[in-house]
Tab-separated table of N, CA, C and O in Angstrom:
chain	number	residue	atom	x	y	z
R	123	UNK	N	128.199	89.792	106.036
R	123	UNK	CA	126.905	90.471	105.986
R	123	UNK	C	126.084	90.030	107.190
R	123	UNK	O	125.907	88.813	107.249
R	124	UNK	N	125.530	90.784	108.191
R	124	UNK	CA	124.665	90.630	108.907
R	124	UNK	C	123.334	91.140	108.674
R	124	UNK	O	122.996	92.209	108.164
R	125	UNK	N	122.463	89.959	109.250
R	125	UNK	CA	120.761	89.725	108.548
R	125	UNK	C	119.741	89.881	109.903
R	125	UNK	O	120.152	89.441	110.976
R	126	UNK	N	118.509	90.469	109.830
R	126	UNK	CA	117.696	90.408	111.001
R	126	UNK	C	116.738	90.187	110.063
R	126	UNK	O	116.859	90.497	108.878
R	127	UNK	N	115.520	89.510	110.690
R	127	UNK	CA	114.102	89.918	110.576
R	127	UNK	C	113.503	90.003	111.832
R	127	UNK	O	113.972	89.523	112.864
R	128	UNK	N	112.108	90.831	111.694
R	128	UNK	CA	111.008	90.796	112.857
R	128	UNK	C	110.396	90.379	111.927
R	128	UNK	O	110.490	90.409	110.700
R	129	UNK	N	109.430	89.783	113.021
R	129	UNK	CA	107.791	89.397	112.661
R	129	UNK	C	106.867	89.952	113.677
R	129	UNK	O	106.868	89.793	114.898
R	130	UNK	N	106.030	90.677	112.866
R	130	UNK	CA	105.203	91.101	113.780
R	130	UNK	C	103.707	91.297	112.900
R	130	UNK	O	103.437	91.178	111.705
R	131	UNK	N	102.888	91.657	114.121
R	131	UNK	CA	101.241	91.335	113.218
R	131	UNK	C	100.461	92.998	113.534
R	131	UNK	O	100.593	93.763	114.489
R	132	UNK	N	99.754	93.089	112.456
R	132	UNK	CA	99.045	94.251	112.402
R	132	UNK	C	97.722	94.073	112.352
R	132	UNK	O	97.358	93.076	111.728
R	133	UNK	N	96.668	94.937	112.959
R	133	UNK	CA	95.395	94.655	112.457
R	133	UNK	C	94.994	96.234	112.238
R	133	UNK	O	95.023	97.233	112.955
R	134	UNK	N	94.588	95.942	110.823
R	134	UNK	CA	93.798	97.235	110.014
R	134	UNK	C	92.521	96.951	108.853
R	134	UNK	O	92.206	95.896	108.304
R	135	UNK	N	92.008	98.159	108.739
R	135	UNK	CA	91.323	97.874	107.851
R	135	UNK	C	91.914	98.795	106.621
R	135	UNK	O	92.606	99.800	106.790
R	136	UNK	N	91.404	98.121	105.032
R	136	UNK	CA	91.122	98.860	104.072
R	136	UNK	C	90.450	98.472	103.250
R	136	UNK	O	90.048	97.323	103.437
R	137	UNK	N	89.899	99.297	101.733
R	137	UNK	CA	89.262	98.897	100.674
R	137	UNK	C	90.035	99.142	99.225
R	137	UNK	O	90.937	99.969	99.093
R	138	UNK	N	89.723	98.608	98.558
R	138	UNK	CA	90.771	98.477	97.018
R	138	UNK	C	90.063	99.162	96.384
R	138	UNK	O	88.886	99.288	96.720
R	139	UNK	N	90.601	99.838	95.226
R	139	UNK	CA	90.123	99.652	93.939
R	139	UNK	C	90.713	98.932	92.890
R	139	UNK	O	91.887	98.702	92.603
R	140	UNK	N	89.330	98.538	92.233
R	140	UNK	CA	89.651	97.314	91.452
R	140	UNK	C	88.937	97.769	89.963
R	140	UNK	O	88.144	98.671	89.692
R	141	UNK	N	89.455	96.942	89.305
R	141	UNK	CA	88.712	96.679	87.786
R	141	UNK	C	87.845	95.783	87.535
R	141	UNK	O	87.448	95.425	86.427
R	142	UNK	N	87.550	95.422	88.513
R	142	UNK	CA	86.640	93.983	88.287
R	142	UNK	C	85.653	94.241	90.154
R	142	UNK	O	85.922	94.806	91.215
R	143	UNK	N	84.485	93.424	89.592
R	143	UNK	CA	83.613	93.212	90.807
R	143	UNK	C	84.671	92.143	92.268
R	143	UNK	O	84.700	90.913	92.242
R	144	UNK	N	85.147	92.692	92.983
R	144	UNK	CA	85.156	92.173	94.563
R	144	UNK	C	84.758	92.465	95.457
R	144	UNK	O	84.439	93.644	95.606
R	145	UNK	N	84.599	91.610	96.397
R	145	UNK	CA	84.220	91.838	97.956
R	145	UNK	C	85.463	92.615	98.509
R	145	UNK	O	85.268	92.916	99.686
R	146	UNK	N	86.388	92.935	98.150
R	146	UNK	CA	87.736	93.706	98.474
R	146	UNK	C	87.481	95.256	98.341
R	146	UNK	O	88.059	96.134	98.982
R	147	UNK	N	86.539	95.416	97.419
R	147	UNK	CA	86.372	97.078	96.868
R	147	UNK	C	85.374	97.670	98.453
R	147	UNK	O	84.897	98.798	98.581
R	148	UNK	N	85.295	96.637	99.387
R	148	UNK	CA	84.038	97.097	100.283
R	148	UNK	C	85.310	97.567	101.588
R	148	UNK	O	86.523	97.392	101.474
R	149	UNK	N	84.785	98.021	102.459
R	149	UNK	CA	85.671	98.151	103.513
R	149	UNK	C	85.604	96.456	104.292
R	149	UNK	O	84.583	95.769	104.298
R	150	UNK	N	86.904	96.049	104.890
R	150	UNK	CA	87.238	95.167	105.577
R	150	UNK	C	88.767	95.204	106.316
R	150	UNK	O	89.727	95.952	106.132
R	151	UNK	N	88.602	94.286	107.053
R	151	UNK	CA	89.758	94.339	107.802
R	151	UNK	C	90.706	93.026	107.709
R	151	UNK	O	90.133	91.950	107.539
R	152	UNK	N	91.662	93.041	107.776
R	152	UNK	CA	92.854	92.004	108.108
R	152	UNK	C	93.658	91.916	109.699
R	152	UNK	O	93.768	92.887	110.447
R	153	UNK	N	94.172	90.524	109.997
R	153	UNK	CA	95.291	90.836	110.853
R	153	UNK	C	96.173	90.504	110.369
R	153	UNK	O	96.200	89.275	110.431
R	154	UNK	N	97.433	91.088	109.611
R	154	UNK	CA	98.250	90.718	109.049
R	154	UNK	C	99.480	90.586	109.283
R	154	UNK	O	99.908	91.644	109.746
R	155	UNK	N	100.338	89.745	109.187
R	155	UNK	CA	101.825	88.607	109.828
R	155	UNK	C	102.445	89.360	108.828
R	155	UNK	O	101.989	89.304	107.687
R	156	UNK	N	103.678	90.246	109.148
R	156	UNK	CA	104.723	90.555	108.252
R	156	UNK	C	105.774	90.602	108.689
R	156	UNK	O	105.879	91.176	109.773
R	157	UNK	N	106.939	90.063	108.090
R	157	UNK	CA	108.358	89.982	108.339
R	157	UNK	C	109.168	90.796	107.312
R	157	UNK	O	109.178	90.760	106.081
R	158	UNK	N	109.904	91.610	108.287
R	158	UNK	CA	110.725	92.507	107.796
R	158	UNK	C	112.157	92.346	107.969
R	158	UNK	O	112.570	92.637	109.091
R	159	UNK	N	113.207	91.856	106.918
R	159	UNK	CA	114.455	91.498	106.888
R	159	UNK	C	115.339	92.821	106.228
R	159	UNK	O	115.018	93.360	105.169
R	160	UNK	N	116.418	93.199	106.997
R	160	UNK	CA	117.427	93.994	106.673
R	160	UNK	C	118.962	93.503	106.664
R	160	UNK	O	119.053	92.525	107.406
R	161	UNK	N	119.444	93.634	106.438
R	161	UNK	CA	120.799	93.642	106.092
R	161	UNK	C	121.755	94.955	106.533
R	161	UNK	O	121.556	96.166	106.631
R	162	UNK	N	123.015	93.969	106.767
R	162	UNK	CA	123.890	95.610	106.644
R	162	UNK	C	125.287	94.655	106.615
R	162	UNK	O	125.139	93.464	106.886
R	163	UNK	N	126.459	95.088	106.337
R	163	UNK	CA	128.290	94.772	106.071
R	163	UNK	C	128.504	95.718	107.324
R	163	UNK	O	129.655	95.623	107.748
R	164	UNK	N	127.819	96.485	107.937
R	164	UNK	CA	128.758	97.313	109.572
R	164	UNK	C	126.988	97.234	110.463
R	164	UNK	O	125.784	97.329	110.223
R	165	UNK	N	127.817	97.031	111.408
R	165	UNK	CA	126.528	97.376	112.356
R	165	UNK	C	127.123	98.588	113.592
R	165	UNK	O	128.263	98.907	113.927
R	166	UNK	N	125.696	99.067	114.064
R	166	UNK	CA	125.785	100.196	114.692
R	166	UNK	C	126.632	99.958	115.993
R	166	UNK	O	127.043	98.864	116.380
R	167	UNK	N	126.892	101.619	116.823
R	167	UNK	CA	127.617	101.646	118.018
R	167	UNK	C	126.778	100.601	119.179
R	167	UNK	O	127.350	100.262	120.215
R	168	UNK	N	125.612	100.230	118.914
R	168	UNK	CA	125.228	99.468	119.647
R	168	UNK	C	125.003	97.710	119.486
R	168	UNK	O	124.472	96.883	120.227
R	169	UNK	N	125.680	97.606	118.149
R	169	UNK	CA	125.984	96.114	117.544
R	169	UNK	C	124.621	95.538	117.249
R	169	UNK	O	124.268	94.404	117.574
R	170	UNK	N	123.991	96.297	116.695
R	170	UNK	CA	123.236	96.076	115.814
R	170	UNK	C	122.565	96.736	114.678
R	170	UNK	O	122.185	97.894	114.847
R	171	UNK	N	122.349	96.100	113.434
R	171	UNK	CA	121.818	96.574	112.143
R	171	UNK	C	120.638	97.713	112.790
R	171	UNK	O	120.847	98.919	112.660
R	172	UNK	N	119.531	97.260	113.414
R	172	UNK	CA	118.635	97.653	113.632
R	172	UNK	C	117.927	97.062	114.982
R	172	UNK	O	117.809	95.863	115.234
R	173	UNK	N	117.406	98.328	115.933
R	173	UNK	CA	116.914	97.570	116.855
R	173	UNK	C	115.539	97.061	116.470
R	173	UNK	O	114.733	97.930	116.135
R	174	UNK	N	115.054	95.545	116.460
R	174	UNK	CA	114.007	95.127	116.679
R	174	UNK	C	112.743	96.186	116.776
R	174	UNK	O	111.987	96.687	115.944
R	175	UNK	N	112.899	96.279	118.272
R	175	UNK	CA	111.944	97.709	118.319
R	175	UNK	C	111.709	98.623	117.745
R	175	UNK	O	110.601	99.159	117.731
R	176	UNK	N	112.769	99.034	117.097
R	176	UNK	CA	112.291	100.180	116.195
R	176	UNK	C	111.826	100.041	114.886
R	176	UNK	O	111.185	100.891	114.268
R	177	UNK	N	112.311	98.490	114.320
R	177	UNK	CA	111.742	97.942	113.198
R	177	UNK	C	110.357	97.937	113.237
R	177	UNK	O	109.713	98.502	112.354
R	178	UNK	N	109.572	97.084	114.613
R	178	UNK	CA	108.093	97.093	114.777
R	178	UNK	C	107.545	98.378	114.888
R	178	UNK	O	106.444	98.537	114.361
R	179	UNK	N	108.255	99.683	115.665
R	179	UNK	CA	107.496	100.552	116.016
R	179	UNK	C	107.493	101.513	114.597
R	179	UNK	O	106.594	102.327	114.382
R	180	UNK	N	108.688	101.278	113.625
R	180	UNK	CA	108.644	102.212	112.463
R	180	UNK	C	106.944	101.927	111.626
R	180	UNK	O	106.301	102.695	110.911
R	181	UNK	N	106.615	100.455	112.109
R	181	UNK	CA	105.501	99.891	110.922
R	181	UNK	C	103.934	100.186	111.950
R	181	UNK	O	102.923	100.833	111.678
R	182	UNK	N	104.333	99.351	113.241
R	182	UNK	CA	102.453	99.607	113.738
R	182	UNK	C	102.592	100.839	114.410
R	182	UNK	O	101.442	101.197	114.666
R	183	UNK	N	103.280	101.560	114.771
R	183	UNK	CA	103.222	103.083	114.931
R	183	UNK	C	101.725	103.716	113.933
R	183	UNK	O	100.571	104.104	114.114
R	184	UNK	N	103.074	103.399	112.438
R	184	UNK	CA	101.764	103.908	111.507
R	184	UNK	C	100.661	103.382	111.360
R	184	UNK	O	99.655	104.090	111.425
R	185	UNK	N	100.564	101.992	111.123
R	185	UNK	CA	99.777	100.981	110.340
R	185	UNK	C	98.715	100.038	111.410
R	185	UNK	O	97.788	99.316	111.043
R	186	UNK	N	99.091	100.253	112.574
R	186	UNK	CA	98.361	99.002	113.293
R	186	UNK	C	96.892	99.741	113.989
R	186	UNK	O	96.864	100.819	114.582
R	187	UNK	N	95.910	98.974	113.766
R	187	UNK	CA	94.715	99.781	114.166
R	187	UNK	C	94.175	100.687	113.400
R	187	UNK	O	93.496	101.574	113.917
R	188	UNK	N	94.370	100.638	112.051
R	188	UNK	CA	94.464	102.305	111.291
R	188	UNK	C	93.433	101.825	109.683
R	188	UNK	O	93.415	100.700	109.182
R	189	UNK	N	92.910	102.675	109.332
R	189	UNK	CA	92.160	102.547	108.107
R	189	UNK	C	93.515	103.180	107.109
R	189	UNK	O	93.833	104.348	106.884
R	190	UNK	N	94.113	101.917	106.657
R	190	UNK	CA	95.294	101.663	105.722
R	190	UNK	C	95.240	103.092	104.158
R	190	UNK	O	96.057	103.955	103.838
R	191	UNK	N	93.666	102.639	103.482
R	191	UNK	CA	93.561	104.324	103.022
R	191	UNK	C	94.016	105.381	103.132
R	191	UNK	O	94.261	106.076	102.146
R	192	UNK	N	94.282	105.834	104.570
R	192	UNK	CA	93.789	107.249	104.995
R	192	UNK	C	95.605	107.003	105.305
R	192	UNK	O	96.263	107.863	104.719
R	193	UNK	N	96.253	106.240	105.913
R	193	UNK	CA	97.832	106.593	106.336
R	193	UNK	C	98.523	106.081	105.061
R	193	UNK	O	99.625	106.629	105.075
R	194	UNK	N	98.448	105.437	104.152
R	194	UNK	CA	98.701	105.607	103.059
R	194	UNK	C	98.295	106.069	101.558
R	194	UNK	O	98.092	105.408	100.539
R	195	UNK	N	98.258	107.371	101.802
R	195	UNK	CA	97.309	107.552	101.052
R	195	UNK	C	97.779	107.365	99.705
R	195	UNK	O	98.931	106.935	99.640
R	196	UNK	N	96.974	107.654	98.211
R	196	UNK	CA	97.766	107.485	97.001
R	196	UNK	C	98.260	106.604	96.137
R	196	UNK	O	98.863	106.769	95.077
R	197	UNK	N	97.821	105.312	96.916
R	197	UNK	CA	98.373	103.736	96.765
R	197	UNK	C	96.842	103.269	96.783
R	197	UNK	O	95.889	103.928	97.201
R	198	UNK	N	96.828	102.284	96.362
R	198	UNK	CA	95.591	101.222	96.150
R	198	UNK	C	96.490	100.288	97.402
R	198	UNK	O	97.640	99.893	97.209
R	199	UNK	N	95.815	100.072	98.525
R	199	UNK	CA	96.605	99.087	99.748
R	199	UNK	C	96.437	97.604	99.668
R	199	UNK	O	95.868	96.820	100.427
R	200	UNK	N	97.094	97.427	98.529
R	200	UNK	CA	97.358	95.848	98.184
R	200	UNK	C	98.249	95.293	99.355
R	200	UNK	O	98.820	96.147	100.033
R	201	UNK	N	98.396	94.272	99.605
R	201	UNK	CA	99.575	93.066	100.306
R	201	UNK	C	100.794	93.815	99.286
R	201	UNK	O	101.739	94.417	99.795
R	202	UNK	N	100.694	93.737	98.396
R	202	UNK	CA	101.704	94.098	97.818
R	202	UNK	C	102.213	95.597	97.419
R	202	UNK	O	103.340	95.814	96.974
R	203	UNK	N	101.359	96.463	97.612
R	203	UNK	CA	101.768	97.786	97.820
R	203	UNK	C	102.014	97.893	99.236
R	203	UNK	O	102.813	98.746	99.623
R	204	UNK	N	101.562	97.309	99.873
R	204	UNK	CA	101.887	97.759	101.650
R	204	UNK	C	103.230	97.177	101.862
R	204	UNK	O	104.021	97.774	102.592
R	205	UNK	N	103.588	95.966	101.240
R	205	UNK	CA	104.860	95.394	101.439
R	205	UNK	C	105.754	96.367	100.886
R	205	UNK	O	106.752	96.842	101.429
R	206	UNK	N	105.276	96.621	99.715
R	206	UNK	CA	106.831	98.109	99.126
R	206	UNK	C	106.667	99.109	99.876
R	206	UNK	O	107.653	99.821	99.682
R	207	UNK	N	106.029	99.568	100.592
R	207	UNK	CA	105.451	100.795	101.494
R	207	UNK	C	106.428	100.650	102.608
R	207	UNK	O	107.176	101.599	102.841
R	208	UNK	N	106.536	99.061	103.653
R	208	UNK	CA	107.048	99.237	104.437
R	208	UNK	C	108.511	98.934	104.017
R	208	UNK	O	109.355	99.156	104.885
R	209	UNK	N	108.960	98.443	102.778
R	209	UNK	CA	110.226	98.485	102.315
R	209	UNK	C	110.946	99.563	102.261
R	209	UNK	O	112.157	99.620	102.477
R	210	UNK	N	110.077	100.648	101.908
R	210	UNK	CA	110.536	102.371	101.520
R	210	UNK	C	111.125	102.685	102.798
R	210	UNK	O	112.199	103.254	102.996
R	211	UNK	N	110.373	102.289	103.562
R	211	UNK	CA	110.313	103.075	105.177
R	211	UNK	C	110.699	102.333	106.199
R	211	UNK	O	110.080	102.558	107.238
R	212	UNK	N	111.564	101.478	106.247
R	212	UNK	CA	112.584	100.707	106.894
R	212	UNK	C	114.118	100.707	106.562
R	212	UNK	O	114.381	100.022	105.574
R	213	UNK	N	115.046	101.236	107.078
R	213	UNK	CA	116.181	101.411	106.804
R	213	UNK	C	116.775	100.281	106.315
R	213	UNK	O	116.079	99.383	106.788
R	214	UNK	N	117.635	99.773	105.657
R	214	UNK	CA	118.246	98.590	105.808
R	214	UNK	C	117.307	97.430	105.094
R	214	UNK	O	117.947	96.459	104.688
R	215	UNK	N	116.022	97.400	104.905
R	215	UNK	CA	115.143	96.756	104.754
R	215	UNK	C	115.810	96.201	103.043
R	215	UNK	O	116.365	96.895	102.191
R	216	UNK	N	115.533	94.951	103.021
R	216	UNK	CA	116.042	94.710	101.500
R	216	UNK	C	114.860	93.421	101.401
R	216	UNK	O	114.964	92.862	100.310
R	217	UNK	N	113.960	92.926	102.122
R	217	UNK	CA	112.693	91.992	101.596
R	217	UNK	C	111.633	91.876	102.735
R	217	UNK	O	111.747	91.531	103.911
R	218	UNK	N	110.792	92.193	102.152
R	218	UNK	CA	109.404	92.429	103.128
R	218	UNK	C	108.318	91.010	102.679
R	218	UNK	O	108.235	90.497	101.562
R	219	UNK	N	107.523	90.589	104.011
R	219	UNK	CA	106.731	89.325	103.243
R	219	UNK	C	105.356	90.238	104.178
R	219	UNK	O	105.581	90.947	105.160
R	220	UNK	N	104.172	90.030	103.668
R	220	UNK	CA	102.766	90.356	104.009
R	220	UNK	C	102.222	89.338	103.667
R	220	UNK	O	102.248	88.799	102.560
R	221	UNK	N	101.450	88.871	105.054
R	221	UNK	CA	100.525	87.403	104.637
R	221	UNK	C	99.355	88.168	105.371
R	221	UNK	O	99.154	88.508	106.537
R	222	UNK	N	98.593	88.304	104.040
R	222	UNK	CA	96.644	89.022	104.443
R	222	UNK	C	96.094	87.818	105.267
R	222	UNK	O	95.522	87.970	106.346
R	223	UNK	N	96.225	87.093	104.911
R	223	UNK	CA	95.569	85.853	105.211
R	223	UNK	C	96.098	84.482	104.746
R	223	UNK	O	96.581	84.584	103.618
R	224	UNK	N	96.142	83.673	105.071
R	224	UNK	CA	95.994	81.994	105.560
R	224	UNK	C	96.079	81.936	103.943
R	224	UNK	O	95.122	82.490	103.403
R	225	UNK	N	96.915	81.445	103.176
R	225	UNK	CA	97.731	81.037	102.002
R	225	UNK	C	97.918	82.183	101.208
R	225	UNK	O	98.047	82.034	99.993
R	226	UNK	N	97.946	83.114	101.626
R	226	UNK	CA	97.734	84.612	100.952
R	226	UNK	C	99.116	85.627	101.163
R	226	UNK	O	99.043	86.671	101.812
R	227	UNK	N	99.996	85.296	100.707
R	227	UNK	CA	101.258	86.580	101.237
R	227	UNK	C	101.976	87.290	99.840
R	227	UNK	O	102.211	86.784	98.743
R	228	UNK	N	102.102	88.006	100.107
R	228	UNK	CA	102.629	89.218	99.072
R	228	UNK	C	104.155	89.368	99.297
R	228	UNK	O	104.536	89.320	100.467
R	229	UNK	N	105.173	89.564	98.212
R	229	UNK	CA	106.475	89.546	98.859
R	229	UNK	C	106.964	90.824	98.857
R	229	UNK	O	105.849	91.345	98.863
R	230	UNK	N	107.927	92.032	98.853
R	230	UNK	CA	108.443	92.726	98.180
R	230	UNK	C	110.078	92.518	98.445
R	230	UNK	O	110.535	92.185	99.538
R	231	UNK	N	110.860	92.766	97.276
R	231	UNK	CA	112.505	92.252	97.531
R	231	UNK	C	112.898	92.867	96.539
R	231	UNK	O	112.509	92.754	95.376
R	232	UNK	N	113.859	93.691	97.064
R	232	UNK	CA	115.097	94.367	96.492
R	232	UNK	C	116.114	93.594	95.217
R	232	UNK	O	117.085	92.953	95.620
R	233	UNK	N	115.922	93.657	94.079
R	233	UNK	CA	116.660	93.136	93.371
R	233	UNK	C	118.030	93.251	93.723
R	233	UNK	O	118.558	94.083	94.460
R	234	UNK	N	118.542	92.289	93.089
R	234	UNK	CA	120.050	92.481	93.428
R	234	UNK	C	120.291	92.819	92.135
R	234	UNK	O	119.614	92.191	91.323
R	235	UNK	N	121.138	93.713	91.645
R	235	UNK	CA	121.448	94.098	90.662
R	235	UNK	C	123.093	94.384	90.353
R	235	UNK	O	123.449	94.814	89.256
């Protein structure tokens, strides 16, 4: 089995909805550190799972600079909905980590089943 991750950082803003009173329900922004790991048993004509580059450009293409709301729409943009978000939308992708902030990271990972 061959394994990659990137790490790369985004800066966006969004606002939650919540059930309870937060400072989260207001608009704000993050720069957020996420590593994206894929897998694959064959790699491509170019000997690799995935190019790097296209891993970063599949995510801040959409996401970097962007009011997180509006390009995802339909989702409440948790750490942890954005992590399954970019799980959906990464080929190969089998565990995503989102760190909002400084002791703060969200995981998403593919059960093994």
């Amino acid at each position: 089995m061959y394994y990659v991750t990137k790490r790369l950082e985004i800066a966006g803003a969004h606002k939650l909805t919540l059930n309870y009173e937060s400072k989260c329900q207001k608009l704000h922004g993050h720069n957020w550190i996420i590593y994206v790991s894929c897998k694959s048993k064959e790699l491509d004509e170019n000997g690799m799972i995935l190019d790097f580059k296209h891993i970063k450009n599949m995510i801040s293409d959409k996401l970097d600079h962007q009011y997180i709301n509006e390009v995802i729409p339909n989702i409440n943009p948790t750490a942890e909905n954005i992590a399954k978000w970019i799980y959906d939308n990464v080929p190969h992708c089998y565990k995503v980590v989102v760190q909002e902030s400084e002791g703060n990271t969200a995981i998403y990972e593919k059960d093994e089943d």
